[in-house]
Short mmCIF file of C-alpha atoms in Angstrom, two decimals:
data_model
loop_
_atom_site.label_atom_id
_atom_site.label_comp_id
_atom_site.label_asym_id
_atom_site.label_seq_id
_atom_site.Cartn_x
_atom_site.Cartn_y
_atom_site.Cartn_z
CA UNK A 1094 130.07 79.22 92.06
CA UNK A 1095 132.21 79.03 95.18
CA UNK A 1096 135.35 79.96 93.24
CA UNK A 1097 133.54 82.94 91.71
CA UNK A 1098 132.32 84.22 95.09
CA UNK A 1099 135.80 83.70 96.55
CA UNK A 1100 137.27 85.75 93.69
CA UNK A 1101 134.73 88.51 94.40
CA UNK A 1102 135.66 88.49 98.08
CA UNK A 1103 139.37 88.75 97.22
CA UNK A 1104 138.68 91.60 94.78
CA UNK A 1105 136.76 93.41 97.52
CA UNK A 1106 139.61 92.87 99.97
CA UNK A 1107 142.08 94.33 97.44
CA UNK A 1108 139.88 97.37 96.84
CA UNK A 1109 139.54 98.10 100.55
CA UNK A 1110 143.25 97.45 101.22
CA UNK A 1111 144.12 99.90 98.44
CA UNK A 1112 141.77 102.48 99.95
CA UNK A 1113 143.39 102.05 103.35
CA UNK A 1114 146.86 102.59 101.83
CA UNK A 1115 145.72 105.77 100.05
CA UNK A 1116 144.14 107.08 103.24
CA UNK A 1117 147.29 106.32 105.25
CA UNK A 1118 149.31 108.42 102.80
CA UNK A 1119 146.73 111.22 103.06
CA UNK A 1120 146.93 111.10 106.88
CA UNK A 1121 150.72 111.31 106.76
CA UNK A 1122 150.56 114.23 104.32
CA UNK A 1123 147.99 116.07 106.45
CA UNK A 1124 150.14 115.58 109.55
CA UNK A 1125 153.23 116.78 107.72
CA UNK A 1126 151.38 119.84 106.42
CA UNK A 1127 150.12 120.68 109.92
CA UNK A 1128 153.60 120.26 111.39
CA UNK A 1129 155.34 122.32 108.73
CA UNK A 1130 152.96 125.29 108.92
CA UNK A 1131 155.24 128.26 109.68
CA UNK A 1132 154.51 131.13 111.98
CA UNK A 1133 153.67 134.16 109.91
CA UNK A 1134 153.01 137.80 110.43
CA UNK A 1135 149.44 137.23 109.33
CA UNK A 1136 148.37 136.54 112.91
CA UNK A 1137 145.92 133.66 113.11
CA UNK A 1138 146.88 132.19 109.72
CA UNK A 1139 149.41 129.87 111.38
CA UNK A 1140 146.92 128.49 113.90
CA UNK A 1141 144.19 128.20 111.24
CA UNK A 1142 146.53 126.24 108.96
CA UNK A 1143 147.50 123.86 111.77
CA UNK A 1144 143.85 123.42 112.79
CA UNK A 1145 142.83 122.66 109.20
CA UNK A 1146 145.63 120.10 108.93
CA UNK A 1147 144.46 118.38 112.11
CA UNK A 1148 140.81 118.41 110.96
CA UNK A 1149 141.84 116.86 107.68
CA UNK A 1150 143.89 114.22 109.50
CA UNK A 1151 140.92 113.41 111.75
CA UNK A 1152 138.63 113.06 108.72
CA UNK A 1153 141.06 110.64 107.07
CA UNK A 1154 141.46 108.71 110.33
CA UNK A 1155 137.68 108.27 110.48
CA UNK A 1156 137.66 107.01 106.87
CA UNK A 1157 140.47 104.60 107.69
CA UNK A 1158 138.55 103.24 110.69
CA UNK A 1159 135.45 102.70 108.52
CA UNK A 1160 137.46 100.95 105.80
CA UNK A 1161 139.24 98.76 108.35
CA UNK A 1162 135.88 97.74 109.83
CA UNK A 1163 134.52 97.01 106.33
CA UNK A 1164 137.58 94.85 105.58
CA UNK A 1165 137.19 92.91 108.84
CA UNK A 1166 133.51 92.25 108.10
CA UNK A 1167 134.31 91.14 104.55
CA UNK A 1168 137.01 88.77 105.77
CA UNK A 1169 134.46 87.05 108.05
CA UNK A 1170 132.21 86.10 105.12
CA UNK A 1171 132.25 82.42 104.24
CA UNK A 1172 132.14 82.14 100.44
CA UNK A 1173 132.08 78.32 100.67
CA UNK A 1174 128.34 78.37 101.39
CA UNK A 1175 125.91 78.20 98.47
CA UNK A 1176 122.90 80.29 99.46
CA UNK A 1177 119.40 79.76 98.13
CA UNK A 1178 118.16 83.15 99.38
CA UNK A 1179 119.71 86.59 99.32
CA UNK A 1180 121.72 87.23 102.49
CA UNK A 1181 125.22 88.22 103.58
CA UNK A 1182 127.69 86.32 101.41
CA UNK A 1183 125.21 85.67 98.60
CA UNK A 1184 125.67 86.50 94.94
CA UNK A 1185 122.46 87.54 93.16
CA UNK A 1186 122.32 87.52 89.35
CA UNK A 1187 119.58 89.35 87.49
CA UNK A 1188 119.19 89.92 83.75
CA UNK A 1189 120.79 93.37 83.80
CA UNK A 1190 122.54 93.56 87.17
CA UNK A 1191 124.49 91.39 89.59
CA UNK A 1192 124.90 91.93 93.33
CA UNK A 1193 127.28 90.59 95.96
CA UNK A 1194 126.12 91.20 99.53
CA UNK A 1195 129.39 91.53 101.38
CA UNK A 1196 130.83 95.05 101.54
CA UNK A 1197 129.66 98.51 100.54
CA UNK A 1198 131.98 99.11 97.60
CA UNK A 1199 129.40 100.19 95.05
CA UNK A 1200 129.58 99.20 91.41
CA UNK A 1201 132.86 97.46 90.56
CA UNK A 1202 134.07 96.03 87.27
CA UNK A 1203 135.22 92.45 87.93
CA UNK A 1204 136.46 90.47 84.90
CA UNK A 1205 134.73 93.05 82.65
CA UNK A 1206 131.45 92.38 84.47
CA UNK A 1207 129.79 95.15 86.52
CA UNK A 1208 128.86 93.91 89.98
CA UNK A 1209 127.27 95.91 92.76
CA UNK A 1210 129.01 95.20 96.06
CA UNK A 1211 126.43 95.87 98.76
CA UNK A 1212 126.90 96.29 102.47
CA UNK A 1213 124.59 93.91 104.34
CA UNK A 1214 123.15 97.04 105.97
CA UNK A 1215 122.45 98.86 102.70
CA UNK A 1216 118.78 99.54 101.87
CA UNK A 1217 119.04 97.52 98.65
CA UNK A 1218 120.56 94.54 100.50
CA UNK A 1219 117.71 94.72 103.00
CA UNK A 1220 115.23 94.83 100.11
CA UNK A 1221 116.84 91.71 98.62
CA UNK A 1222 116.98 89.86 101.94
CA UNK A 1223 115.43 86.37 101.77
CA UNK A 1224 114.51 86.70 98.09
CA UNK A 1225 115.28 83.70 95.89
CA UNK A 1226 115.55 82.88 92.20
CA UNK A 1227 112.25 83.67 90.51
CA UNK A 1228 111.41 86.52 92.91
CA UNK A 1229 111.41 90.10 91.72
CA UNK A 1230 112.07 93.48 93.28
CA UNK A 1231 111.99 97.13 92.27
CA UNK A 1232 115.42 98.48 91.25
CA UNK A 1233 115.91 101.83 89.52
CA UNK A 1234 112.13 102.06 89.12
CA UNK A 1235 112.09 98.81 87.15
CA UNK A 1236 110.74 95.42 88.15
CA UNK A 1237 113.83 93.20 88.29
CA UNK A 1238 113.71 89.40 88.21
CA UNK A 1239 116.26 87.38 90.17
CA UNK A 1240 117.69 84.69 87.89
CA UNK A 1241 119.92 82.93 90.42
CA UNK A 1242 121.20 83.17 93.97
CA UNK A 1243 124.22 81.37 95.34
#
């Protein structure tokens, strides 16, 4: 159980690290595009192009900040603890779905198994909070039974 949760945490860290690398490239490209925008005879086109490049760079910088924060929060999770109730760091297995409350990465395929990575602040994570094996909750308009929590 601990090894499985640790492998999920590492998979999440890889996903976020990859996202950060892609965003860094996008920031560099946006900066380069803004810097290389040539003056033209079309008047404001030059300034508009530079402004759009800077807006794009700012958007990517915001995404990078969010991903960096998500990575830091994920790295703080102790996967050595076996939980008996759903909480941050817990893995929740149901008949049709599995959840890992650690980082908001959505549905990921890990070892050919779909697992929903939930941010501890996500509405679904809050709905699961303090539930244990044998409890049920409403998910996708279906009553879902929790088979195990660890």
